[in-house]
mmCIF file of C-alpha atoms in Angstrom:
data_model
loop_
_atom_site.group_PDB
_atom_site.id
_atom_site.type_symbol
_atom_site.label_atom_id
_atom_site.label_comp_id
_atom_site.label_asym_id
_atom_site.label_seq_id
_atom_site.Cartn_x
_atom_site.Cartn_y
_atom_site.Cartn_z
ATOM 1 C CA MET D 1 98.330 79.320 89.762
ATOM 2 C CA THR D 2 100.434 80.085 86.682
ATOM 3 C CA ASP D 3 101.678 83.546 85.785
ATOM 4 C CA GLU D 4 99.281 83.573 82.809
ATOM 5 C CA SER D 5 96.215 82.565 84.828
ATOM 6 C CA ALA D 6 97.048 85.094 87.549
ATOM 7 C CA GLY D 7 97.452 87.800 84.904
ATOM 8 C CA ALA D 8 94.164 86.823 83.285
ATOM 9 C CA ARG D 9 92.465 86.873 86.704
ATOM 10 C CA ALA D 10 93.755 90.379 87.447
ATOM 11 C CA GLU D 11 92.636 91.611 84.015
ATOM 12 C CA GLU D 12 89.178 90.036 84.508
ATOM 13 C CA ASN D 13 88.889 91.585 87.981
ATOM 14 C CA ALA D 14 89.839 94.982 86.543
ATOM 15 C CA ARG D 15 87.238 94.667 83.771
ATOM 16 C CA VAL D 16 84.509 93.665 86.220
ATOM 17 C CA LEU D 17 85.424 96.453 88.614
ATOM 18 C CA THR D 18 85.522 99.006 85.801
ATOM 19 C CA ASP D 19 82.084 97.917 84.562
ATOM 20 C CA GLU D 20 80.601 98.019 88.075
ATOM 21 C CA ASN D 21 82.340 101.177 89.243
ATOM 22 C CA ALA D 22 82.145 103.570 86.321
ATOM 23 C CA ARG D 23 82.969 106.488 88.647
ATOM 24 C CA VAL D 24 86.579 105.228 88.962
ATOM 25 C CA ARG D 25 88.979 105.976 86.145
ATOM 26 C CA ILE D 26 92.628 104.875 85.985
ATOM 27 C CA ARG D 27 94.972 106.920 83.825
ATOM 28 C CA PRO D 28 98.682 107.711 83.545
ATOM 29 C CA ARG D 29 99.819 110.245 86.106
ATOM 30 C CA GLY D 30 100.686 113.657 84.734
ATOM 31 C CA ALA D 31 102.862 116.361 86.290
ATOM 32 C CA SER D 32 99.739 118.357 87.150
ATOM 33 C CA ASP D 33 98.462 115.409 89.249
ATOM 34 C CA LEU D 34 101.231 115.554 91.858
ATOM 35 C CA GLY D 35 99.468 118.119 94.059
ATOM 36 C CA GLY D 36 96.314 115.985 94.212
ATOM 37 C CA CYS D 37 98.431 112.886 94.873
ATOM 38 C CA VAL D 38 100.220 114.582 97.767
ATOM 39 C CA ASP D 39 96.880 115.729 99.223
ATOM 40 C CA ALA D 40 95.474 112.183 99.011
ATOM 41 C CA LEU D 41 98.693 110.751 100.458
ATOM 42 C CA ALA D 42 98.452 113.142 103.418
ATOM 43 C CA ARG D 43 94.933 111.884 104.162
ATOM 44 C CA VAL D 44 96.133 108.275 103.914
ATOM 45 C CA HIS D 45 99.086 109.003 106.193
ATOM 46 C CA ALA D 46 96.857 110.677 108.792
ATOM 47 C CA ARG D 47 94.487 107.700 108.857
ATOM 48 C CA ASP D 48 96.707 104.679 108.158
ATOM 49 C CA ALA D 49 100.289 105.840 108.828
ATOM 50 C CA TYR D 50 101.274 105.133 105.219
ATOM 51 C CA PRO D 51 103.970 105.812 104.500
ATOM 52 C CA LEU D 52 105.344 104.971 107.937
ATOM 53 C CA ASP D 53 107.659 107.979 107.758
ATOM 54 C CA TRP D 54 106.238 111.105 106.127
ATOM 55 C CA PRO D 55 108.709 112.155 103.406
ATOM 56 C CA ALA D 56 110.371 115.577 103.520
ATOM 57 C CA ASP D 57 109.328 116.059 99.872
ATOM 58 C CA PRO D 58 106.204 113.956 99.180
ATOM 59 C CA ALA D 59 106.127 114.823 95.455
ATOM 60 C CA ALA D 60 109.712 113.623 95.053
ATOM 61 C CA TRP D 61 108.894 110.490 97.077
ATOM 62 C CA LEU D 62 106.159 109.729 94.542
ATOM 63 C CA SER D 63 108.672 110.206 91.699
ATOM 64 C CA PRO D 64 111.845 108.267 92.581
ATOM 65 C CA PRO D 65 114.636 108.186 89.965
ATOM 66 C CA SER D 66 113.866 104.506 89.259
ATOM 67 C CA LEU D 67 110.239 105.283 88.266
ATOM 68 C CA LEU D 68 109.162 103.648 85.005
ATOM 69 C CA ALA D 69 105.510 104.740 85.055
ATOM 70 C CA ALA D 70 102.803 105.943 87.433
ATOM 71 C CA TRP D 71 99.014 106.081 87.382
ATOM 72 C CA VAL D 72 96.280 107.824 89.290
ATOM 73 C CA ALA D 73 92.779 106.743 90.132
ATOM 74 C CA GLU D 74 90.133 109.398 89.677
ATOM 75 C CA LEU D 75 86.818 109.238 91.455
ATOM 76 C CA ASP D 76 84.248 111.697 90.200
ATOM 77 C CA GLY D 77 87.010 113.592 88.399
ATOM 78 C CA ARG D 78 89.319 114.034 91.431
ATOM 79 C CA VAL D 79 92.613 112.274 92.149
ATOM 80 C CA ALA D 80 91.779 109.566 94.663
ATOM 81 C CA GLY D 81 94.680 107.121 94.437
ATOM 82 C CA HIS D 82 98.120 106.397 93.033
ATOM 83 C CA ILE D 83 100.527 103.620 92.071
ATOM 84 C CA GLY D 84 104.033 103.556 90.630
ATOM 85 C CA LEU D 85 106.178 101.001 88.831
ATOM 86 C CA CYS D 86 109.945 101.172 89.315
ATOM 87 C CA ARG D 87 113.107 99.429 88.186
ATOM 88 C CA ALA D 88 114.333 97.051 90.876
ATOM 89 C CA GLY D 89 117.339 98.064 92.933
ATOM 90 C CA ALA D 90 119.705 96.439 95.396
ATOM 91 C CA GLY D 91 117.454 97.143 98.404
ATOM 92 C CA ASP D 92 114.293 95.620 96.932
ATOM 93 C CA THR D 93 113.812 92.426 98.936
ATOM 94 C CA ALA D 94 110.951 90.963 96.881
ATOM 95 C CA ALA D 95 112.898 91.492 93.655
ATOM 96 C CA ALA D 96 115.975 89.813 95.139
ATOM 97 C CA VAL D 97 113.991 86.818 96.435
ATOM 98 C CA TRP D 98 112.003 86.302 93.212
ATOM 99 C CA SER D 99 115.116 86.733 91.026
ATOM 100 C CA ALA D 100 117.157 84.289 93.119
ATOM 101 C CA ARG D 101 114.391 81.671 92.919
ATOM 102 C CA ARG D 102 114.185 82.073 89.153
ATOM 103 C CA GLY D 103 117.932 82.286 88.594
ATOM 104 C CA VAL D 104 117.680 85.654 86.841
ATOM 105 C CA GLY D 105 118.947 89.145 87.562
ATOM 106 C CA LEU D 106 117.069 91.936 89.309
ATOM 107 C CA GLY D 107 116.534 93.486 85.889
ATOM 108 C CA ALA D 108 113.873 90.847 85.178
ATOM 109 C CA THR D 109 111.574 92.444 87.763
ATOM 110 C CA ALA D 110 109.678 95.676 88.250
ATOM 111 C CA VAL D 111 108.703 96.918 91.701
ATOM 112 C CA VAL D 112 105.138 98.041 92.329
ATOM 113 C CA GLY D 113 104.932 100.723 94.998
ATOM 114 C CA ARG D 114 103.501 103.968 96.275
ATOM 115 C CA LEU D 115 100.022 102.413 96.109
ATOM 116 C CA PHE D 116 97.363 104.249 98.087
ATOM 117 C CA VAL D 117 93.714 105.199 97.870
ATOM 118 C CA ALA D 118 92.310 108.152 99.809
ATOM 119 C CA PRO D 119 90.071 107.008 102.689
ATOM 120 C CA ALA D 120 86.929 108.669 101.292
ATOM 121 C CA ALA D 121 87.442 106.938 97.919
ATOM 122 C CA ARG D 122 87.750 103.380 99.216
ATOM 123 C CA GLY D 123 85.217 100.694 98.387
ATOM 124 C CA HIS D 124 85.070 101.496 94.667
ATOM 125 C CA GLY D 125 87.764 99.066 93.500
ATOM 126 C CA ALA D 126 90.383 101.735 92.814
ATOM 127 C CA GLY D 127 93.189 99.812 94.549
ATOM 128 C CA ALA D 128 92.592 96.679 92.463
ATOM 129 C CA LEU D 129 92.358 98.737 89.270
ATOM 130 C CA LEU D 130 95.609 100.553 90.037
ATOM 131 C CA LEU D 131 97.338 97.252 90.815
ATOM 132 C CA ALA D 132 96.063 95.782 87.527
ATOM 133 C CA ALA D 133 97.412 98.779 85.568
ATOM 134 C CA ALA D 134 100.894 98.469 87.072
ATOM 135 C CA THR D 135 100.904 94.689 86.625
ATOM 136 C CA ALA D 136 99.878 94.967 82.980
ATOM 137 C CA GLU D 137 102.589 97.557 82.287
ATOM 138 C CA ALA D 138 105.268 95.397 83.928
ATOM 139 C CA ARG D 139 104.191 92.437 81.792
ATOM 140 C CA ARG D 140 104.141 94.632 78.674
ATOM 141 C CA ARG D 141 107.779 95.455 79.457
ATOM 142 C CA VAL D 142 108.455 91.725 79.960
ATOM 143 C CA LEU D 143 109.221 92.295 83.649
ATOM 144 C CA HIS D 144 107.809 90.349 86.561
ATOM 145 C CA PRO D 145 105.975 92.590 89.075
ATOM 146 C CA VAL D 146 106.976 92.271 92.734
ATOM 147 C CA LEU D 147 106.451 94.344 95.871
ATOM 148 C CA ASP D 148 107.236 94.665 99.564
ATOM 149 C CA VAL D 149 104.527 95.647 102.040
ATOM 150 C CA VAL D 150 104.881 96.458 105.725
ATOM 151 C CA ALA D 151 103.583 93.392 107.579
ATOM 152 C CA SER D 152 101.227 95.476 109.723
ATOM 153 C CA ASP D 153 99.347 96.708 106.611
ATOM 154 C CA THR D 154 96.732 93.966 106.595
ATOM 155 C CA ALA D 155 94.407 95.787 104.177
ATOM 156 C CA ALA D 156 97.129 95.925 101.506
ATOM 157 C CA THR D 157 98.079 92.309 102.152
ATOM 158 C CA ALA D 158 94.452 91.271 101.693
ATOM 159 C CA LEU D 159 94.268 93.190 98.390
ATOM 160 C CA TYR D 160 97.404 91.546 96.989
ATOM 161 C CA GLU D 161 96.259 88.072 97.960
ATOM 162 C CA ARG D 162 92.739 88.674 96.632
ATOM 163 C CA GLU D 163 94.283 89.738 93.318
ATOM 164 C CA GLY D 164 96.297 86.519 93.030
ATOM 165 C CA TRP D 165 99.701 87.697 94.232
ATOM 166 C CA THR D 166 101.875 85.123 96.009
ATOM 167 C CA ARG D 167 103.720 85.789 99.256
ATOM 168 C CA LEU D 168 107.376 84.914 98.711
ATOM 169 C CA THR D 169 108.660 85.461 102.233
ATOM 170 C CA THR D 170 108.547 87.674 105.279
ATOM 171 C CA ALA D 171 111.744 89.551 105.983
ATOM 172 C CA GLU D 172 113.260 92.183 108.214
ATOM 173 C CA GLN D 173 114.436 95.362 106.453
ATOM 174 C CA ARG D 174 116.796 97.807 108.130
ATOM 175 C CA TRP D 175 115.399 101.254 107.393
ATOM 176 C CA SER D 176 117.898 103.085 109.573
ATOM 177 C CA PRO D 177 120.637 102.197 112.063
ATOM 178 C CA ASP D 178 118.064 101.982 114.864
ATOM 179 C CA ARG D 179 114.964 100.794 112.970
ATOM 180 C CA THR D 180 114.063 97.414 111.519
ATOM 181 C CA VAL D 181 110.706 96.845 109.832
ATOM 182 C CA THR D 182 109.012 93.516 109.027
ATOM 183 C CA VAL D 183 107.789 93.284 105.443
ATOM 184 C CA HIS D 184 105.962 90.689 103.383
ATOM 185 C CA CYS D 185 107.378 90.165 99.906
ATOM 186 C CA TYR D 186 104.981 89.374 97.052
ATOM 187 C CA ALA D 187 105.168 88.485 93.375
ATOM 188 C CA ALA D 188 102.361 88.655 90.859
ATOM 189 C CA GLY D 189 101.117 85.257 89.808
ATOM 190 C CA ALA D 190 102.909 82.054 90.665
ATOM 191 C CA ALA D 191 106.176 82.579 92.502
#
């Protein structure tokens, strides 16, 4: 699948989901949304252990210094999900793998992350819509979207593959001196 056809597929999926699920609205995240995002993240963490390690400051975790843009999903007017798009850094495995394969620098990529949908809001297409928003923004900035996902998160892996993302590799990431985590690395479209 080419980058263009994968992008068109994601845009078509987003349009279909939006038409079928009018209760879900994706919009840029505002400062006043952070409380609702943290509440939704806490529910996700309690159910799915995402993130694996609960951050000391969840609002700051949702707003890393490398953040380019972030969006929320609203369901019936309440924050129900979140996604961010960040500049790639030295520790971003998917960005490093994709860039090396393409012979370009890390600056040619944007990292999709902090994607979650509150358990009670699932089944309405919010995750796919959030992913489409971040992908479209990366492409608007002429950056290739990539991401890492913990290998045990099979629901997220299924979403990325359903939306046309390509698995680049599976790698071990050292998160601390005594902890290594297996992650799958993905790129939007053809890798």
